[in-house]
Coordinates of N, CA and C in Angstrom, one line a residue:
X148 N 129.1 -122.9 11.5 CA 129.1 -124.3 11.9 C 128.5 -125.1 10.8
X149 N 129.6 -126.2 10.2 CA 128.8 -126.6 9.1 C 127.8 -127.5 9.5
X150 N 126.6 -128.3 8.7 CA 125.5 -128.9 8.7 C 125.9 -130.4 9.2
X151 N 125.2 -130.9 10.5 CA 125.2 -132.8 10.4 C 124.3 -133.3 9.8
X152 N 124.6 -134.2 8.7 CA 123.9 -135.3 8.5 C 123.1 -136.2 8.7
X153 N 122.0 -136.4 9.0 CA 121.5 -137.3 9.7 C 120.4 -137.8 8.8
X154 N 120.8 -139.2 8.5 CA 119.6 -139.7 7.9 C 118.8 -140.9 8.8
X155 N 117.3 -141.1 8.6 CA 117.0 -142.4 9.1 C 116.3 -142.4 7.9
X156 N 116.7 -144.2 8.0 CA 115.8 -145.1 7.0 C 114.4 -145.2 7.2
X157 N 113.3 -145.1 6.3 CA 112.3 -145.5 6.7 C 111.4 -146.3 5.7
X158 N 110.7 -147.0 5.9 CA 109.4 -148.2 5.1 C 108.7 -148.7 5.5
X159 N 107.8 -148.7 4.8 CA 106.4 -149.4 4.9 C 106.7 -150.3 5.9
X160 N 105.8 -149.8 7.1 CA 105.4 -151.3 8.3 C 106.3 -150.2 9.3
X161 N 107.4 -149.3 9.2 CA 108.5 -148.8 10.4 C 107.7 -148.5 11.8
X162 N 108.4 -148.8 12.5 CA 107.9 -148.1 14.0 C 107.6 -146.9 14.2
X163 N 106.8 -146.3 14.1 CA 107.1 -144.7 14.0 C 107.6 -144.1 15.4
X164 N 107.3 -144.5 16.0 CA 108.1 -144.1 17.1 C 109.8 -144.5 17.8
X165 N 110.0 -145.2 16.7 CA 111.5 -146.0 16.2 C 112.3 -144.9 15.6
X166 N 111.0 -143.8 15.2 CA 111.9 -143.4 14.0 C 112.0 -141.6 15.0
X167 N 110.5 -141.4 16.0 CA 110.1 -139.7 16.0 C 111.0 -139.7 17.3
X168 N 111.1 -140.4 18.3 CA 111.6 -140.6 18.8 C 113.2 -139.5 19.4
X169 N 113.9 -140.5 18.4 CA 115.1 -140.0 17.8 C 115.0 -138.7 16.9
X170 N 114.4 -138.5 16.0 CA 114.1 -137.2 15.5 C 113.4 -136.3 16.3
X171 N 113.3 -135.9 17.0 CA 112.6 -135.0 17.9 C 114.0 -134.3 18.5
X172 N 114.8 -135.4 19.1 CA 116.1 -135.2 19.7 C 116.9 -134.2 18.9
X173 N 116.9 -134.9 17.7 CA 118.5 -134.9 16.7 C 118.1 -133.8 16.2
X174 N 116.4 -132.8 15.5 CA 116.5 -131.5 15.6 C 116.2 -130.8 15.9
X175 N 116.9 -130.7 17.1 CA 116.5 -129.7 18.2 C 117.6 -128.8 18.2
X176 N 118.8 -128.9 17.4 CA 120.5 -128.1 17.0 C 120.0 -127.6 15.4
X177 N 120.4 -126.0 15.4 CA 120.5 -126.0 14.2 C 121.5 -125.9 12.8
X178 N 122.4 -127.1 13.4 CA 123.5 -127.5 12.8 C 123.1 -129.1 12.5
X179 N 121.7 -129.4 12.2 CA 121.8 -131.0 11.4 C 120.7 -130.8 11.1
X180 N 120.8 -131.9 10.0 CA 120.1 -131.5 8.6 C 119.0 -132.7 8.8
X181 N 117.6 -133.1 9.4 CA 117.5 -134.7 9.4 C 116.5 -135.1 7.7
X182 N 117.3 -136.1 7.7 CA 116.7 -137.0 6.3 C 115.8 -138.0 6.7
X183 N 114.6 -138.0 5.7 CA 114.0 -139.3 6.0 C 113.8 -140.0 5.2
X184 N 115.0 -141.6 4.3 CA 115.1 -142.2 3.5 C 114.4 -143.3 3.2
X185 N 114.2 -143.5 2.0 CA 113.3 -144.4 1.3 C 113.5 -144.4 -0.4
X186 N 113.1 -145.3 -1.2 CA 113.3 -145.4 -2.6 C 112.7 -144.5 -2.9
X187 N 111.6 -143.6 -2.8 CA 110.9 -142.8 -3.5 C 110.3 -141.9 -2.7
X188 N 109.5 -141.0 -3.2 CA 109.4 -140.2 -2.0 C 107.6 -139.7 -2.0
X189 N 107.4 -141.3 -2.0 CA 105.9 -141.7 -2.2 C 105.6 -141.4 -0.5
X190 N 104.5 -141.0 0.1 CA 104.3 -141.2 1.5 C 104.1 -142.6 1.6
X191 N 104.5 -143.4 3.0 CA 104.5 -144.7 3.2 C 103.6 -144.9 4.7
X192 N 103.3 -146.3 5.0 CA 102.2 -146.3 6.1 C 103.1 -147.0 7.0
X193 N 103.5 -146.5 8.3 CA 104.1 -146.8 9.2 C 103.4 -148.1 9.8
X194 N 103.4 -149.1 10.9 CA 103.0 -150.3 11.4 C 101.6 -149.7 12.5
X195 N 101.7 -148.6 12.9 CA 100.7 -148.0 13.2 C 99.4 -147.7 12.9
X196 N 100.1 -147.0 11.2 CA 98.8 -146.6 10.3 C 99.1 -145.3 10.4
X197 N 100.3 -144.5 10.8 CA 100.6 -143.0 10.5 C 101.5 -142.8 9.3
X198 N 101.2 -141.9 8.5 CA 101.9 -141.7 6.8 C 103.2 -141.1 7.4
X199 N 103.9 -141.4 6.8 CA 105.6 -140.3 6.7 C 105.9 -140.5 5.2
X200 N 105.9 -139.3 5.0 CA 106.7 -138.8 4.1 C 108.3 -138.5 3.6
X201 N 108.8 -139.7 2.9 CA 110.2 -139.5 2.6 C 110.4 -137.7 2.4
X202 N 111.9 -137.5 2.8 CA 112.6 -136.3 2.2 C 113.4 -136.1 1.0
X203 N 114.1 -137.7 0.5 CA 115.2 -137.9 -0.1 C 114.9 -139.5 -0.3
X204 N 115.3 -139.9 -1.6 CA 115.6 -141.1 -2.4 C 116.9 -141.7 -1.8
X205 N 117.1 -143.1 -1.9 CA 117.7 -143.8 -1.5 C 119.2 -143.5 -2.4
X206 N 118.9 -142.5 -4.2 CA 119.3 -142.2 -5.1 C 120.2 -140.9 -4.7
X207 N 119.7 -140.3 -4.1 CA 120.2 -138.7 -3.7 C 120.4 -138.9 -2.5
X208 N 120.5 -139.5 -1.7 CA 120.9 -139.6 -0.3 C 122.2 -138.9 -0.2
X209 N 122.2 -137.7 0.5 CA 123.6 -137.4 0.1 C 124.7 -137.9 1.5
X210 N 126.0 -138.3 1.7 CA 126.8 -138.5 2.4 C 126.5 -138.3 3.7
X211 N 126.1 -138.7 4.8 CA 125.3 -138.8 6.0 C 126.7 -139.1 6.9
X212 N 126.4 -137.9 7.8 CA 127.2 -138.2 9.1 C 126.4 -139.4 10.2
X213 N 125.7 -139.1 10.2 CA 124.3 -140.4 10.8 C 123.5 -140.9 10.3
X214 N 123.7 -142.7 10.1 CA 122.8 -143.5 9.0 C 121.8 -143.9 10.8
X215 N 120.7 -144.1 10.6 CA 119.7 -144.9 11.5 C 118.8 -145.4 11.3
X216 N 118.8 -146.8 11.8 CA 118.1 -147.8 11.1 C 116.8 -147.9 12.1
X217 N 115.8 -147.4 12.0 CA 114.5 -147.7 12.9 C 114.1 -149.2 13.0
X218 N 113.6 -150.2 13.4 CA 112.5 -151.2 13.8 C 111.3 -151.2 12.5
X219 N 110.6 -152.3 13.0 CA 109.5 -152.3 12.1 C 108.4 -153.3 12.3
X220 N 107.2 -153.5 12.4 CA 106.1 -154.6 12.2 C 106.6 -155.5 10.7
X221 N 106.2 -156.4 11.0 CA 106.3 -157.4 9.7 C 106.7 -156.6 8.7
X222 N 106.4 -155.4 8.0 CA 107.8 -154.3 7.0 C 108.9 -154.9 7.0
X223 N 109.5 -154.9 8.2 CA 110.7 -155.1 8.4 C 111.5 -156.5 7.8
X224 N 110.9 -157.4 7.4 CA 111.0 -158.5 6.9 C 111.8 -158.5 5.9
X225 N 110.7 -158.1 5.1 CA 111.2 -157.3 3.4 C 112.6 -156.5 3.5
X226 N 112.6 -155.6 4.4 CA 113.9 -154.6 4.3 C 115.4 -155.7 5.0
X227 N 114.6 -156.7 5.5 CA 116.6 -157.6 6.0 C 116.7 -157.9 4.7
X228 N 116.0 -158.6 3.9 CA 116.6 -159.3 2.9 C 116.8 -158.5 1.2
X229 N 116.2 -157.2 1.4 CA 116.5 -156.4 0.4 C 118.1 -155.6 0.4
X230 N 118.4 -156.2 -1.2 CA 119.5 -156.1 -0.8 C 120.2 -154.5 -1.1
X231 N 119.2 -153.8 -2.3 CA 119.0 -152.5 -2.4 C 119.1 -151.7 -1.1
X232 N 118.5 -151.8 -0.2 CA 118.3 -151.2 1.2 C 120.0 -151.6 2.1
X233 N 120.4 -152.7 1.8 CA 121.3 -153.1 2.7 C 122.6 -152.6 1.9
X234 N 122.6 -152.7 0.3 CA 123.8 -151.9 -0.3 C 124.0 -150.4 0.4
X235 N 122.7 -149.9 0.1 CA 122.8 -148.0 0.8 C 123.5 -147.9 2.4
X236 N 123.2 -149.2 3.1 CA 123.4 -148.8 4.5 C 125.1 -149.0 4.5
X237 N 125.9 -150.4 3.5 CA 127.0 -150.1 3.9 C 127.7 -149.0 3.1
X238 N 127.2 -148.9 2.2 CA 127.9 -147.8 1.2 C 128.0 -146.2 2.3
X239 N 126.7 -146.4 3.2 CA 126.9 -144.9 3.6 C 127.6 -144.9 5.4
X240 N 127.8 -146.6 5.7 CA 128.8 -147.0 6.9 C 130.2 -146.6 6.5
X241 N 130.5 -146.6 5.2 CA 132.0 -146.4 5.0 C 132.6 -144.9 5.7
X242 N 131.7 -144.0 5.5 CA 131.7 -142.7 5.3 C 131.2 -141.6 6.7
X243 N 130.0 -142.5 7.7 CA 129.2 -142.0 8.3 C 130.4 -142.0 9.6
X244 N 130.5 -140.5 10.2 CA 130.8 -140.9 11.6 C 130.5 -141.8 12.6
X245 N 128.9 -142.3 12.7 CA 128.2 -142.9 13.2 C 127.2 -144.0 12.4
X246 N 126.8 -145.3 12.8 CA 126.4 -146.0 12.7 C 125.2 -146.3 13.2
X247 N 124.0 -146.3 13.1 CA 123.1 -146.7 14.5 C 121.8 -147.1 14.3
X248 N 120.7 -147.4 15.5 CA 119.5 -148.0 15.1 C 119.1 -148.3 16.4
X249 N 117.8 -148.2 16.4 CA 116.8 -148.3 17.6 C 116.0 -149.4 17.0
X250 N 115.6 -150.3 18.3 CA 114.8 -151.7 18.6 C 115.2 -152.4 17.4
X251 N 114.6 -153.0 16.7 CA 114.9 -153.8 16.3 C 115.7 -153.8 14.7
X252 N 116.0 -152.2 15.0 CA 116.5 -152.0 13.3 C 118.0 -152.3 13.5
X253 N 118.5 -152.8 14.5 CA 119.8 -153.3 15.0 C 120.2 -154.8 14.1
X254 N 119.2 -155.1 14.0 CA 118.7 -156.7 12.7 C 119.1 -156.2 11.7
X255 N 118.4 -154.9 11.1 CA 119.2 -154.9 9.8 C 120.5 -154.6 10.0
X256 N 120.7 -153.9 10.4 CA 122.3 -153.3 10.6 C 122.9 -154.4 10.5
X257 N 122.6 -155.8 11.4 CA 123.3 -157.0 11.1 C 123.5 -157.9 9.8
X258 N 121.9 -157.8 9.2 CA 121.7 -158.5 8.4 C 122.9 -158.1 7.3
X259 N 123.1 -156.3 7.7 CA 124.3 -155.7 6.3 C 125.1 -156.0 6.6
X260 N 125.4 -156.7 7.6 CA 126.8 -157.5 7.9 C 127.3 -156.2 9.0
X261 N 127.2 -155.0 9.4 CA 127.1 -153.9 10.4 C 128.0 -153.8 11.6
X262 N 127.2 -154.9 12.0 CA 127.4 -154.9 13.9 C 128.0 -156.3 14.2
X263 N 128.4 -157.2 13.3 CA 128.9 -158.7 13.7 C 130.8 -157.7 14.1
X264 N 131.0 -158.3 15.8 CA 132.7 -157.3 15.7 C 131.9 -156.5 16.9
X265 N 130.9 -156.2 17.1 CA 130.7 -155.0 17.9 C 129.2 -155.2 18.9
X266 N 129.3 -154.6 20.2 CA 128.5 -154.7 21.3 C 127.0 -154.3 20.7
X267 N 125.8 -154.7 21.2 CA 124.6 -153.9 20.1 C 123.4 -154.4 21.0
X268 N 122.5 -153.4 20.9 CA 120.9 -154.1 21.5 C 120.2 -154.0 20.3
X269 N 118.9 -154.5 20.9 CA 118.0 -154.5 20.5 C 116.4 -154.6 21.8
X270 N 115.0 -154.5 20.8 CA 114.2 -154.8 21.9 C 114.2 -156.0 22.5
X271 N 113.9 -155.9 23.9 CA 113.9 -157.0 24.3 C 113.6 -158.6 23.7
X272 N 112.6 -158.7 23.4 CA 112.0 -159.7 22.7 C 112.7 -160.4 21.5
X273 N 113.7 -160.0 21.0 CA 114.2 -160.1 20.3 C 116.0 -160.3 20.5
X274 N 116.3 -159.7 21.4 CA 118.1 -160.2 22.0 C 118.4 -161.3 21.5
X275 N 117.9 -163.0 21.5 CA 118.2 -163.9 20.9 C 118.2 -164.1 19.6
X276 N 117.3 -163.5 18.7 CA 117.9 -163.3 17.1 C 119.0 -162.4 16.4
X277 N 118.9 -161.4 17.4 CA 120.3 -160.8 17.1 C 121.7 -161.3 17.2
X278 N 121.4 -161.8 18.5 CA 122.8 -163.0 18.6 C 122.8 -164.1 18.0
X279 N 121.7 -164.1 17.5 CA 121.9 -165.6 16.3 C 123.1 -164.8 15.0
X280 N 122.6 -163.6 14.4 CA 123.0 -163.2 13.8 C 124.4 -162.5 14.2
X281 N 125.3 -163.4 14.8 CA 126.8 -162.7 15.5 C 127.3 -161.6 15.8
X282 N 126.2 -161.0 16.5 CA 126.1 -159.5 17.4 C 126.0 -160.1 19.2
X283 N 127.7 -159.3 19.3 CA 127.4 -159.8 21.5 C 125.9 -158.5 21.6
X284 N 125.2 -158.9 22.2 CA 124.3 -158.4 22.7 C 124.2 -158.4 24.1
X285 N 124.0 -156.8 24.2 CA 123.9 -156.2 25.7 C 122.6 -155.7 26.0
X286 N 122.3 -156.3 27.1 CA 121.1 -155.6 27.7 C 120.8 -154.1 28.4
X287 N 121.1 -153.6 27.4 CA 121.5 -152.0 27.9 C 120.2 -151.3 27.0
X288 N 119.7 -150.5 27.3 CA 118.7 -149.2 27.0 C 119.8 -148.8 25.7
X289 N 120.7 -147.8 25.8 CA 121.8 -147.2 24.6 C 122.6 -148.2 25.0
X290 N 123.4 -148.4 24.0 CA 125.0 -149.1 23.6 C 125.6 -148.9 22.1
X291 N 126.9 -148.0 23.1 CA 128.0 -147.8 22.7 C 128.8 -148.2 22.6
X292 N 129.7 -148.5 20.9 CA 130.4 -149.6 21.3 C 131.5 -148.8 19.7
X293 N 132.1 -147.8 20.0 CA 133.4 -147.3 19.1 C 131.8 -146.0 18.0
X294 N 131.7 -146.7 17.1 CA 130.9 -145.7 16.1 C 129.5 -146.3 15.9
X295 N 129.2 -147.5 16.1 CA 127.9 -148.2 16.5 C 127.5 -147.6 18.1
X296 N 125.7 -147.1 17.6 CA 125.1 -146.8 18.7 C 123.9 -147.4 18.6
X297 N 123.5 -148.2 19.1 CA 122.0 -148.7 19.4 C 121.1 -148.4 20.4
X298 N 119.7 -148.6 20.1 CA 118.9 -148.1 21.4 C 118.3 -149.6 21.1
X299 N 117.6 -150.1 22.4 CA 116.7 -151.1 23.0 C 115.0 -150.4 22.0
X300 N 114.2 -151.0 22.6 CA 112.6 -150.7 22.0 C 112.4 -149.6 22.1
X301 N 111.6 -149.2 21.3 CA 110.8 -148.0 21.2 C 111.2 -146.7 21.4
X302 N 110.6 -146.9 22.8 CA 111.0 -145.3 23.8 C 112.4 -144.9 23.8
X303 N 113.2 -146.1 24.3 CA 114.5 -145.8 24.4 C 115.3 -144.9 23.3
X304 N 114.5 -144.9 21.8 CA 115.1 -143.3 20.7 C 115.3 -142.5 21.2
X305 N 114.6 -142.0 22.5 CA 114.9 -140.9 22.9 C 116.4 -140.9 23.7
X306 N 116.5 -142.1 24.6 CA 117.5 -141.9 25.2 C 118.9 -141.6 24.3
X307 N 118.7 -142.9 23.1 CA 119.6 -142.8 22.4 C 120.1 -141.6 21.5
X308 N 118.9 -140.9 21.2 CA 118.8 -139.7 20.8 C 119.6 -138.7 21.3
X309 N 119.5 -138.8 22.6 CA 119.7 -137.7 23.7 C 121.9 -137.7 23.9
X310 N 121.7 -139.6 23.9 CA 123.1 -140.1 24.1 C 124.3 -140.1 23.0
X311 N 123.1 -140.0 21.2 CA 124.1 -139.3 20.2 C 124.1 -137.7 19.8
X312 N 123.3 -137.2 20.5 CA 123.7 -135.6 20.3 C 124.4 -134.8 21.3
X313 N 124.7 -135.8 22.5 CA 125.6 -135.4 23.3 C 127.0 -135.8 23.1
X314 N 127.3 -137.0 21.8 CA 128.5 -137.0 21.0 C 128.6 -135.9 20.0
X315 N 127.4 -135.9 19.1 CA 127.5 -134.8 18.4 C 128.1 -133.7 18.8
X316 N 127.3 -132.8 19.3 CA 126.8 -131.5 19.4 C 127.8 -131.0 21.3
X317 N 127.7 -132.4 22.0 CA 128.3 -131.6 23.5 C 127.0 -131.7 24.6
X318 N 127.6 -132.3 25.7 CA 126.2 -132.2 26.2 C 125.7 -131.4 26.8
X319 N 126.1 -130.1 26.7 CA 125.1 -128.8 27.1 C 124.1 -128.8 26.2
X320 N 124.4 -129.5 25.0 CA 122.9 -129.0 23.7 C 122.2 -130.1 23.8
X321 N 122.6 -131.5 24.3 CA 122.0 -132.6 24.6 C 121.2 -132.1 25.7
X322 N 121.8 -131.6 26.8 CA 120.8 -131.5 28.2 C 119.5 -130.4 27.7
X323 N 120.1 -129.3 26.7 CA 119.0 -128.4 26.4 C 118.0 -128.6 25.8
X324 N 118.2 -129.8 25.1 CA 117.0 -130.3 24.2 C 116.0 -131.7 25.3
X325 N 116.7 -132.0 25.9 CA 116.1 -132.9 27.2 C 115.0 -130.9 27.7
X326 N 115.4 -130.6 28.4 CA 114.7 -129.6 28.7 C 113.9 -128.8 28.2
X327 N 114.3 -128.7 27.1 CA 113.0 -128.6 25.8 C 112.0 -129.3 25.6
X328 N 112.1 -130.6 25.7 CA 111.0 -131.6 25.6 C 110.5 -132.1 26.5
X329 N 111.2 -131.5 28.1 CA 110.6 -131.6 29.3 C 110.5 -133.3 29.3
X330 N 111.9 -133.6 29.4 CA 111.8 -135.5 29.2 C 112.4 -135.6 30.4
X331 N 111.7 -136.2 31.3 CA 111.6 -136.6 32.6 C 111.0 -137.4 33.1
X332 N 110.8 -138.8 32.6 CA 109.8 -139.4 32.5 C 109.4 -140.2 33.9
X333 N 108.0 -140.2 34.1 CA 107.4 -140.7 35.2 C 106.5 -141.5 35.0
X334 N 106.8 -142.9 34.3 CA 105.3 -144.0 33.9 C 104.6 -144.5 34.8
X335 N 103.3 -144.4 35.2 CA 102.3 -144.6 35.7 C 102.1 -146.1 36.2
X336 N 103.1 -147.2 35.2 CA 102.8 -148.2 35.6 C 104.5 -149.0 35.4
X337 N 105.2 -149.3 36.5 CA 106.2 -150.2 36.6 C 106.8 -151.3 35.6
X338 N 106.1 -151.6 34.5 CA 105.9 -152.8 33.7 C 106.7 -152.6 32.2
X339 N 107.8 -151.8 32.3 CA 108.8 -151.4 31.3 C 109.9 -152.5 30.5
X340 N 109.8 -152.9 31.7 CA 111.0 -154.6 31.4 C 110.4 -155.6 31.0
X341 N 110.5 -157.0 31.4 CA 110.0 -158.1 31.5 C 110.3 -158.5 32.6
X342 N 111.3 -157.8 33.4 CA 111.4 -158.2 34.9 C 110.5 -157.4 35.6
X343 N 110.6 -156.0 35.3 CA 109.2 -155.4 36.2 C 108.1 -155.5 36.0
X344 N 107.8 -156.2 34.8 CA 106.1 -156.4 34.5 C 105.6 -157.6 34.8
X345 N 106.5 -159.1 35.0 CA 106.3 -159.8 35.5 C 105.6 -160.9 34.4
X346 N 105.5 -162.1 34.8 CA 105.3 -163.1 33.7 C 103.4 -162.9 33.5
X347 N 102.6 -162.7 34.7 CA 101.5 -162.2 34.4 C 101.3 -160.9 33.2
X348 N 102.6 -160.9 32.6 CA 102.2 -159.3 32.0 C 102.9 -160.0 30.4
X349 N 103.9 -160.4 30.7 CA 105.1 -160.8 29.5 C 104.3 -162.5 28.8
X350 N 103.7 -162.8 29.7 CA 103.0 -163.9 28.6 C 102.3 -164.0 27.7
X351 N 101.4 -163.1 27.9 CA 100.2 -162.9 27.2 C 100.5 -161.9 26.2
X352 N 101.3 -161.0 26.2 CA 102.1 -160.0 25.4 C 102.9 -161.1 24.4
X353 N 103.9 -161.9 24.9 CA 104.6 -163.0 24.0 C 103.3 -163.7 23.0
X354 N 102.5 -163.9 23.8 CA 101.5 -164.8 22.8 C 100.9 -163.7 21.9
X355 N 100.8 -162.7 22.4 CA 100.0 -161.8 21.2 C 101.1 -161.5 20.3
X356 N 102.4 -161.4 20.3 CA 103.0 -161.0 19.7 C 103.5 -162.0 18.8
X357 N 103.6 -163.4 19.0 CA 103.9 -165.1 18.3 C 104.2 -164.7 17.0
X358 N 103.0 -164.0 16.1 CA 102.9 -164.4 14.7 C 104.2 -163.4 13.7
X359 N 104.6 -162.4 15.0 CA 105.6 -161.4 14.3 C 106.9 -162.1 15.4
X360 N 106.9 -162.4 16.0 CA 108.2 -163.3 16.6 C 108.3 -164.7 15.6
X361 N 107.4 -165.5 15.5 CA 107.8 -166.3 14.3 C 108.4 -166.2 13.2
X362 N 107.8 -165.1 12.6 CA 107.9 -164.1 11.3 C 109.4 -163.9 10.9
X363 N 109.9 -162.9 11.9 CA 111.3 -162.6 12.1 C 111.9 -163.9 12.4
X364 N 111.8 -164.9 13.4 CA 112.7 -166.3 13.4 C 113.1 -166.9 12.4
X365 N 112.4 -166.8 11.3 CA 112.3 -167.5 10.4 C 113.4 -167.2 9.5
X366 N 113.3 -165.3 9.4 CA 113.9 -164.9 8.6 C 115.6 -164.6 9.0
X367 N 115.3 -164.7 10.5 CA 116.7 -164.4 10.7 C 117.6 -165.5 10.8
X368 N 117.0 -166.8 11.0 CA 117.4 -168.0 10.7 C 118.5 -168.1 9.3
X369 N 117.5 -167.7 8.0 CA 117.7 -167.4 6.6 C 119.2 -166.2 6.7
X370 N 118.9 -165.1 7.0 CA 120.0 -164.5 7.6 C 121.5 -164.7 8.0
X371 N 120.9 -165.6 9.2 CA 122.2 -165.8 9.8 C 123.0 -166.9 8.7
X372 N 122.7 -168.0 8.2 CA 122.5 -168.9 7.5 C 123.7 -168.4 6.1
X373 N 123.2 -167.0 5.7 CA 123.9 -166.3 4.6 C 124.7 -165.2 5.0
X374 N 125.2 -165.2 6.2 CA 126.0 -164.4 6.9 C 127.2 -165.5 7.5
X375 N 127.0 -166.7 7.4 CA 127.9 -167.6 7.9 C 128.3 -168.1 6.4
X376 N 127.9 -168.3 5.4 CA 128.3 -168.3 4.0 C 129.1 -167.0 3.4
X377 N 128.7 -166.2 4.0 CA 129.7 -165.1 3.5 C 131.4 -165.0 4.2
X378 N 131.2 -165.3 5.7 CA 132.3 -165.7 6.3 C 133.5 -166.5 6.3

């Protein structure tokens, strides 16, 4: 059985759990190979404060059956408008069976010009900048939409995870890796949405979060702006 490809992007500021999420899933088959890309293969500080270590240069990247674009804290800034990072993603779109990105790395995917043409999430808090950037946006956990796969925030890598290795691989190896990780999830507290957490919960979250929602407005504004100029 030959080797799958699978690379995720990663940089300074990434979600790490944007990124482990999904990798926990994807090798759990031992028919894929997972990459973890970046310019150099300097360790980098995730938005957390947990180091990852690149596998592979943005230079040796070799041919990827799965490009995945993680999310990021203020990082993520830097990576829409770099254009080094956004050349690799479409150069390795031409090629990749799959396309994809969890929470808010759905932005870059757009910013590469990606996902404008095709259904796409992202985290919640964020749905309206995406669709600034001419992505229909669905409020779905995974979305599938032809060779683009997106996951919603965070957690949801896993589902997406779960949702591209059961394209991959078949979902007997998907359900076996769910049962491997004993992913069954039962949260302690109802407040997953913004509908079930309620505005007592989603306001004060919105306000703490302001200075990285401005942040990204700003830039996806800039974005969209040179995505309608390219058009």
């Amino acid at each position: 059985m030959s080797q799958l490809q699978i690379g995720f992007l990663i940089y300074p500021g990434v979600i790490q759990l944007d990124v482990m999420g999904a990798y926990q899933v994807l090798a759990f088959p031992p028919n894929t190979q997972v990459h973890l890309v970046w310019k150099n293969l300097t360790p980098i500080l995730s938005n957390e404060g947990l180091i990852l270590t690149p596998t592979v240069t943005l230079a040796d990247c070799p041919p990827l059956d799965v490009i995945c674009v993680p999310g990021g804290g203020m990082g993520q800034i830097e990576i829409i408008k770099d254009v080094e990072i956004l050349d690799l993603l479409q150069q390795q779109s031409k090629s990749a069976q799959y396309v994809t990105s969890v929470c808010t790395g759905s932005m870059i995917l757009a910013a590469a010009g990606l996902l404008q043409g095709y259904k796409a999430t992202c985290h919640w808090a964020f749905r309206d900048q995406l669709a600034m950037m001419g992505v229909e946006v669905v409020p779905q956990r995974v979305v599938v939409d032809r060779d683009r796969i997106t996951g919603a925030g965070v957690t949801s890598g896993i589902d997406f995870g779960l949702t591209l290795l059961g394209l991959l691989c078949g979902e007997k190896v998907a359900k076996m890796a769910q049962l491997m990780m004993e992913y069954t999830p039962e949260p302690p507290f109802n407040a997953g949405t913004p509908e079930t957490a309620g505005e007592e919960i989603v306001q004060p979250l919105m306000q703490f979060g302001k200075p990285l929602l401005d942040a990204f407005l700003a830039q996806t504004k800039k974005t969209a702006s040179q995505l309608n100029l390219k058009s």
